[in-house]
mmCIF file of C-alpha atoms in Angstrom:
data_model
loop_
_atom_site.group_PDB
_atom_site.id
_atom_site.type_symbol
_atom_site.label_atom_id
_atom_site.label_comp_id
_atom_site.label_asym_id
_atom_site.label_seq_id
_atom_site.Cartn_x
_atom_site.Cartn_y
_atom_site.Cartn_z
ATOM 1 C CA GLN A 1 131.356 112.608 89.842
ATOM 2 C CA LYS A 2 127.617 113.169 89.593
ATOM 3 C CA GLU A 3 125.640 113.014 92.833
ATOM 4 C CA VAL A 4 123.294 110.299 91.574
ATOM 5 C CA GLU A 5 124.105 107.821 88.815
ATOM 6 C CA GLN A 6 121.516 105.662 87.112
ATOM 7 C CA ASP A 7 121.950 103.476 84.038
ATOM 8 C CA PRO A 8 119.553 104.851 81.399
ATOM 9 C CA GLY A 9 119.017 101.464 79.722
ATOM 10 C CA PRO A 10 116.900 100.632 77.858
ATOM 11 C CA LEU A 11 116.243 97.430 79.737
ATOM 12 C CA SER A 12 114.103 94.852 77.930
ATOM 13 C CA VAL A 13 112.715 91.787 79.710
ATOM 14 C CA PRO A 14 109.996 89.178 79.021
ATOM 15 C CA GLU A 15 106.783 89.174 81.006
ATOM 16 C CA GLY A 16 107.177 87.435 84.366
ATOM 17 C CA ALA A 17 110.875 88.258 84.759
ATOM 18 C CA ILE A 18 112.395 89.740 87.888
ATOM 19 C CA VAL A 19 113.715 93.218 87.214
ATOM 20 C CA SER A 20 116.481 94.936 89.135
ATOM 21 C CA LEU A 21 116.927 98.705 88.827
ATOM 22 C CA ASN A 22 119.791 100.467 90.567
ATOM 23 C CA CYS A 23 121.237 103.818 91.522
ATOM 24 C CA THR A 24 124.525 104.801 93.104
ATOM 25 C CA TYR A 25 125.206 108.057 94.868
ATOM 26 C CA SER A 26 128.164 109.956 96.262
ATOM 27 C CA ASN A 27 126.716 112.039 99.103
ATOM 28 C CA SER A 28 126.864 110.036 102.336
ATOM 29 C CA ALA A 29 124.413 112.492 103.940
ATOM 30 C CA PHE A 30 121.507 111.179 101.851
ATOM 31 C CA GLN A 31 119.061 109.306 104.046
ATOM 32 C CA TYR A 32 115.689 109.612 102.297
ATOM 33 C CA PHE A 33 115.264 107.508 99.170
ATOM 34 C CA MET A 34 112.442 107.308 96.662
ATOM 35 C CA TRP A 35 111.547 105.514 93.451
ATOM 36 C CA TYR A 36 109.244 107.050 90.881
ATOM 37 C CA ARG A 37 107.593 105.507 87.817
ATOM 38 C CA GLN A 38 106.981 107.728 84.815
ATOM 39 C CA TYR A 39 104.891 106.702 81.829
ATOM 40 C CA SER A 40 105.524 108.440 78.534
ATOM 41 C CA ARG A 41 104.323 112.055 78.512
ATOM 42 C CA LYS A 42 103.043 111.822 82.123
ATOM 43 C CA GLY A 43 104.239 113.169 85.461
ATOM 44 C CA PRO A 44 106.308 110.878 87.739
ATOM 45 C CA GLU A 45 104.331 108.744 90.195
ATOM 46 C CA LEU A 46 105.779 107.921 93.629
ATOM 47 C CA LEU A 47 106.255 104.147 93.955
ATOM 48 C CA MET A 48 108.380 103.582 97.039
ATOM 49 C CA TYR A 49 109.765 105.670 99.889
ATOM 50 C CA THR A 50 112.411 104.470 102.343
ATOM 51 C CA TYR A 51 114.340 106.088 105.136
ATOM 52 C CA SER A 52 117.945 105.096 105.863
ATOM 53 C CA SER A 53 119.073 101.520 105.182
ATOM 54 C CA GLY A 54 117.003 98.381 104.799
ATOM 55 C CA ASN A 55 114.272 96.870 102.683
ATOM 56 C CA LYS A 56 110.682 97.830 102.033
ATOM 57 C CA GLU A 57 108.160 95.696 100.196
ATOM 58 C CA ASP A 58 104.895 96.721 98.550
ATOM 59 C CA GLY A 59 103.191 94.074 96.450
ATOM 60 C CA ARG A 60 105.492 93.121 93.563
ATOM 61 C CA PHE A 61 107.924 95.937 94.383
ATOM 62 C CA THR A 62 110.835 95.834 96.839
ATOM 63 C CA ALA A 63 113.101 98.801 97.559
ATOM 64 C CA GLN A 64 116.505 98.166 99.063
ATOM 65 C CA VAL A 65 118.975 100.685 100.473
ATOM 66 C CA ASP A 66 122.620 99.935 101.290
ATOM 67 C CA LYS A 67 124.064 103.124 102.738
ATOM 68 C CA SER A 68 127.480 101.568 103.353
ATOM 69 C CA SER A 69 127.839 100.999 99.598
ATOM 70 C CA LYS A 70 125.828 104.118 98.615
ATOM 71 C CA TYR A 71 123.640 101.892 96.483
ATOM 72 C CA ILE A 72 119.875 101.587 96.166
ATOM 73 C CA SER A 73 117.787 99.085 94.231
ATOM 74 C CA LEU A 74 114.225 98.540 93.124
ATOM 75 C CA PHE A 75 113.143 94.964 92.402
ATOM 76 C CA ILE A 76 110.023 94.165 90.410
ATOM 77 C CA ARG A 77 108.745 90.593 90.640
ATOM 78 C CA ASP A 78 106.528 88.971 88.010
ATOM 79 C CA SER A 79 106.969 91.949 85.691
ATOM 80 C CA GLN A 80 104.014 92.922 83.529
ATOM 81 C CA PRO A 81 103.759 94.863 80.247
ATOM 82 C CA SER A 82 102.076 97.618 82.296
ATOM 83 C CA ASP A 83 105.397 98.040 84.167
ATOM 84 C CA SER A 84 106.942 99.399 80.959
ATOM 85 C CA ALA A 85 107.964 102.922 81.922
ATOM 86 C CA THR A 86 110.926 105.018 83.011
ATOM 87 C CA TYR A 87 111.964 104.523 86.637
ATOM 88 C CA LEU A 88 113.613 107.409 88.473
ATOM 89 C CA CYS A 89 115.451 107.212 91.755
ATOM 90 C CA ALA A 90 115.503 110.276 94.007
ATOM 91 C CA MET A 91 117.076 111.109 97.341
ATOM 92 C CA SER A 92 117.715 113.863 99.844
ATOM 93 C CA ALA A 93 119.675 114.521 103.003
ATOM 94 C CA ARG A 94 117.050 116.402 105.025
ATOM 95 C CA ALA A 95 113.290 116.255 105.259
ATOM 96 C CA GLY A 96 111.482 118.949 103.307
ATOM 97 C CA THR A 97 114.371 119.763 100.986
ATOM 98 C CA ALA A 98 114.585 119.375 97.228
ATOM 99 C CA LEU A 99 115.235 115.892 95.876
ATOM 100 C CA ILE A 100 118.201 114.900 93.739
ATOM 101 C CA PHE A 101 117.054 112.693 90.865
ATOM 102 C CA GLY A 102 118.779 110.101 88.738
ATOM 103 C CA LYS A 103 118.240 110.398 84.991
ATOM 104 C CA GLY A 104 115.955 107.376 84.913
ATOM 105 C CA THR A 105 116.060 103.843 83.502
ATOM 106 C CA THR A 106 113.689 102.944 80.689
ATOM 107 C CA LEU A 107 112.133 99.501 81.141
ATOM 108 C CA SER A 108 110.253 97.543 78.487
ATOM 109 C CA VAL A 109 108.386 94.361 79.422
ATOM 110 C CA SER A 110 107.257 92.282 76.462
ATOM 111 C CA SER A 111 104.312 89.869 76.538
ATOM 112 C CA SER B 1 96.179 112.863 99.472
ATOM 113 C CA GLN B 2 97.430 115.716 97.352
ATOM 114 C CA THR B 3 96.199 116.507 93.849
ATOM 115 C CA ILE B 4 98.264 118.772 91.639
ATOM 116 C CA HIS B 5 96.791 120.537 88.632
ATOM 117 C CA GLN B 6 98.829 122.046 85.830
ATOM 118 C CA TRP B 7 97.763 123.936 82.763
ATOM 119 C CA PRO B 8 97.988 124.126 79.925
ATOM 120 C CA ALA B 9 98.848 120.509 79.099
ATOM 121 C CA THR B 10 100.652 121.444 75.891
ATOM 122 C CA LEU B 11 101.856 124.735 74.522
ATOM 123 C CA VAL B 12 103.575 125.822 71.317
ATOM 124 C CA GLN B 13 105.066 129.293 71.454
ATOM 125 C CA PRO B 14 107.312 131.367 69.160
ATOM 126 C CA VAL B 15 110.741 132.492 70.268
ATOM 127 C CA GLY B 16 110.548 135.805 72.108
ATOM 128 C CA SER B 17 106.975 135.381 73.303
ATOM 129 C CA PRO B 18 105.995 135.446 77.010
ATOM 130 C CA LEU B 19 105.124 132.399 79.076
ATOM 131 C CA SER B 20 102.887 131.686 82.029
ATOM 132 C CA LEU B 21 102.401 128.178 83.416
ATOM 133 C CA GLU B 22 100.178 127.615 86.401
ATOM 134 C CA CYS B 23 100.171 124.976 89.107
ATOM 135 C CA THR B 24 97.594 124.573 91.874
ATOM 136 C CA VAL B 25 97.538 122.065 94.712
ATOM 137 C CA GLU B 26 94.591 120.496 96.520
ATOM 138 C CA GLY B 27 94.504 118.389 99.656
ATOM 139 C CA THR B 28 97.201 120.036 101.717
ATOM 140 C CA SER B 29 98.054 123.418 103.170
ATOM 141 C CA ASN B 30 101.377 125.250 103.335
ATOM 142 C CA PRO B 31 103.127 122.843 100.964
ATOM 143 C CA ASN B 32 106.640 123.169 99.620
ATOM 144 C CA LEU B 33 106.294 123.677 95.871
ATOM 145 C CA TYR B 34 108.757 122.942 93.070
ATOM 146 C CA TRP B 35 109.158 123.581 89.359
ATOM 147 C CA TYR B 36 111.221 121.084 87.366
ATOM 148 C CA ARG B 37 112.113 120.881 83.698
ATOM 149 C CA GLN B 38 112.653 117.523 82.043
ATOM 150 C CA ALA B 39 114.495 117.447 78.734
ATOM 151 C CA ALA B 40 115.028 114.242 76.791
ATOM 152 C CA GLY B 41 117.935 112.247 78.218
ATOM 153 C CA ARG B 42 118.732 114.875 80.832
ATOM 154 C CA GLY B 43 116.606 113.904 83.796
ATOM 155 C CA LEU B 44 114.743 116.277 86.076
ATOM 156 C CA GLN B 45 116.280 119.714 86.539
ATOM 157 C CA LEU B 46 115.085 121.679 89.557
ATOM 158 C CA LEU B 47 114.294 125.257 88.525
ATOM 159 C CA PHE B 48 112.594 126.864 91.535
ATOM 160 C CA TYR B 49 111.256 125.898 94.917
ATOM 161 C CA SER B 50 109.097 127.725 97.427
ATOM 162 C CA VAL B 51 108.471 127.146 101.127
ATOM 163 C CA GLY B 52 105.749 129.780 101.431
ATOM 164 C CA ILE B 53 103.876 132.669 99.843
ATOM 165 C CA GLY B 54 106.293 135.077 98.181
ATOM 166 C CA GLN B 55 109.325 132.907 99.052
ATOM 167 C CA ILE B 56 111.112 131.676 95.930
ATOM 168 C CA SER B 57 114.536 130.075 95.588
ATOM 169 C CA SER B 58 116.127 129.787 92.164
ATOM 170 C CA GLU B 59 118.395 126.874 91.403
ATOM 171 C CA VAL B 60 119.439 127.726 87.868
ATOM 172 C CA PRO B 61 120.056 131.244 86.472
ATOM 173 C CA GLN B 62 118.014 131.661 83.296
ATOM 174 C CA ASN B 63 115.302 133.755 81.708
ATOM 175 C CA LEU B 64 112.555 132.072 83.750
ATOM 176 C CA SER B 65 110.993 133.333 86.967
ATOM 177 C CA ALA B 66 108.516 131.952 89.474
ATOM 178 C CA SER B 67 105.953 133.433 91.808
ATOM 179 C CA ARG B 68 103.733 132.132 94.577
ATOM 180 C CA PRO B 69 100.838 134.547 95.006
ATOM 181 C CA GLN B 70 98.759 132.143 97.124
ATOM 182 C CA ASP B 71 99.529 129.241 99.435
ATOM 183 C CA ARG B 72 98.651 126.561 96.889
ATOM 184 C CA GLN B 73 99.410 128.370 93.632
ATOM 185 C CA PHE B 74 102.767 128.390 91.875
ATOM 186 C CA ILE B 75 103.410 130.171 88.582
ATOM 187 C CA LEU B 76 106.314 129.854 86.162
ATOM 188 C CA SER B 77 106.883 132.784 83.819
ATOM 189 C CA SER B 78 109.132 134.170 81.164
ATOM 190 C CA LYS B 79 109.166 137.530 79.413
ATOM 191 C CA LYS B 80 110.884 136.209 76.291
ATOM 192 C CA LEU B 81 111.141 132.504 75.475
ATOM 193 C CA LEU B 82 114.272 130.938 74.006
ATOM 194 C CA LEU B 83 114.500 127.797 71.889
ATOM 195 C CA SER B 84 116.320 126.148 74.808
ATOM 196 C CA ASP B 85 113.238 126.625 77.018
ATOM 197 C CA SER B 86 111.474 123.766 75.230
ATOM 198 C CA GLY B 87 110.807 120.809 77.497
ATOM 199 C CA PHE B 88 108.407 119.105 79.847
ATOM 200 C CA TYR B 89 107.643 121.284 82.875
ATOM 201 C CA LEU B 90 106.567 119.590 86.065
ATOM 202 C CA CYS B 91 105.184 121.049 89.263
ATOM 203 C CA ALA B 92 105.654 119.087 92.483
ATOM 204 C CA SER B 93 104.472 119.443 96.048
ATOM 205 C CA THR B 94 105.468 118.112 99.450
ATOM 206 C CA ARG B 95 103.890 118.566 102.824
ATOM 207 C CA ASN B 96 106.141 120.730 104.941
ATOM 208 C CA SER B 97 108.979 118.740 106.576
ATOM 209 C CA TYR B 98 108.072 115.604 104.617
ATOM 210 C CA ASN B 99 109.994 114.238 101.675
ATOM 211 C CA GLU B 100 107.500 112.498 99.451
ATOM 212 C CA GLN B 101 107.091 114.698 96.420
ATOM 213 C CA PHE B 102 103.959 114.389 94.332
ATOM 214 C CA PHE B 103 103.963 115.546 90.751
ATOM 215 C CA GLY B 104 101.420 117.142 88.504
ATOM 216 C CA PRO B 105 100.664 115.910 84.977
ATOM 217 C CA GLY B 106 103.125 118.343 83.391
ATOM 218 C CA THR B 107 103.101 120.910 80.589
ATOM 219 C CA ARG B 108 104.864 120.102 77.336
ATOM 220 C CA LEU B 109 106.311 123.336 75.942
ATOM 221 C CA THR B 110 107.648 123.638 72.408
ATOM 222 C CA VAL B 111 109.358 126.864 71.443
ATOM 223 C CA LEU B 112 109.669 127.371 67.678
#
């Protein structure tokens, strides 16, 4: 079993839709969770950072962590064509250590 | 906030040639630095990380090496490139004891 699983998609939605992106993981020691957005041929950009379980909201983006289920989600409300990108989840067990990344989900939002 | 510079942006090299990719960081001191490779459909593969000058940890045995000659400079090298070294190379940085990693713009390497 891989440490972090992420459905590669592609996921295609119309503009204005609510998007749900998910990752599952196997290591119960993970407690730091991140979501990155990567546009084609660019470096990943940090979107959301959460510690332990719970929700965090930033504008149209909400990150959710359920440690009991080893499941994290990123919700995008009112999706825009500019949200079309690959979304990577990442996590680690200890501060300052290397992150373990999912393979990324490719999202396409059509106008 | 941190700014990470990488160069060159793109590179086409023949098999067997040497490689040197450079990464420099602004806006922080004593960062942890990372080299990743991203191949199509394979996600981000951690190659090397460094917690300080001259301190390098290798995650994957291969024909690549890394060096950190200065606090905010990280270099990825190879003496002889292989076809399998083609990919998108990303440098990342974190402030010590923090987790948020910030990435540079990347170098796209094609080995022919």
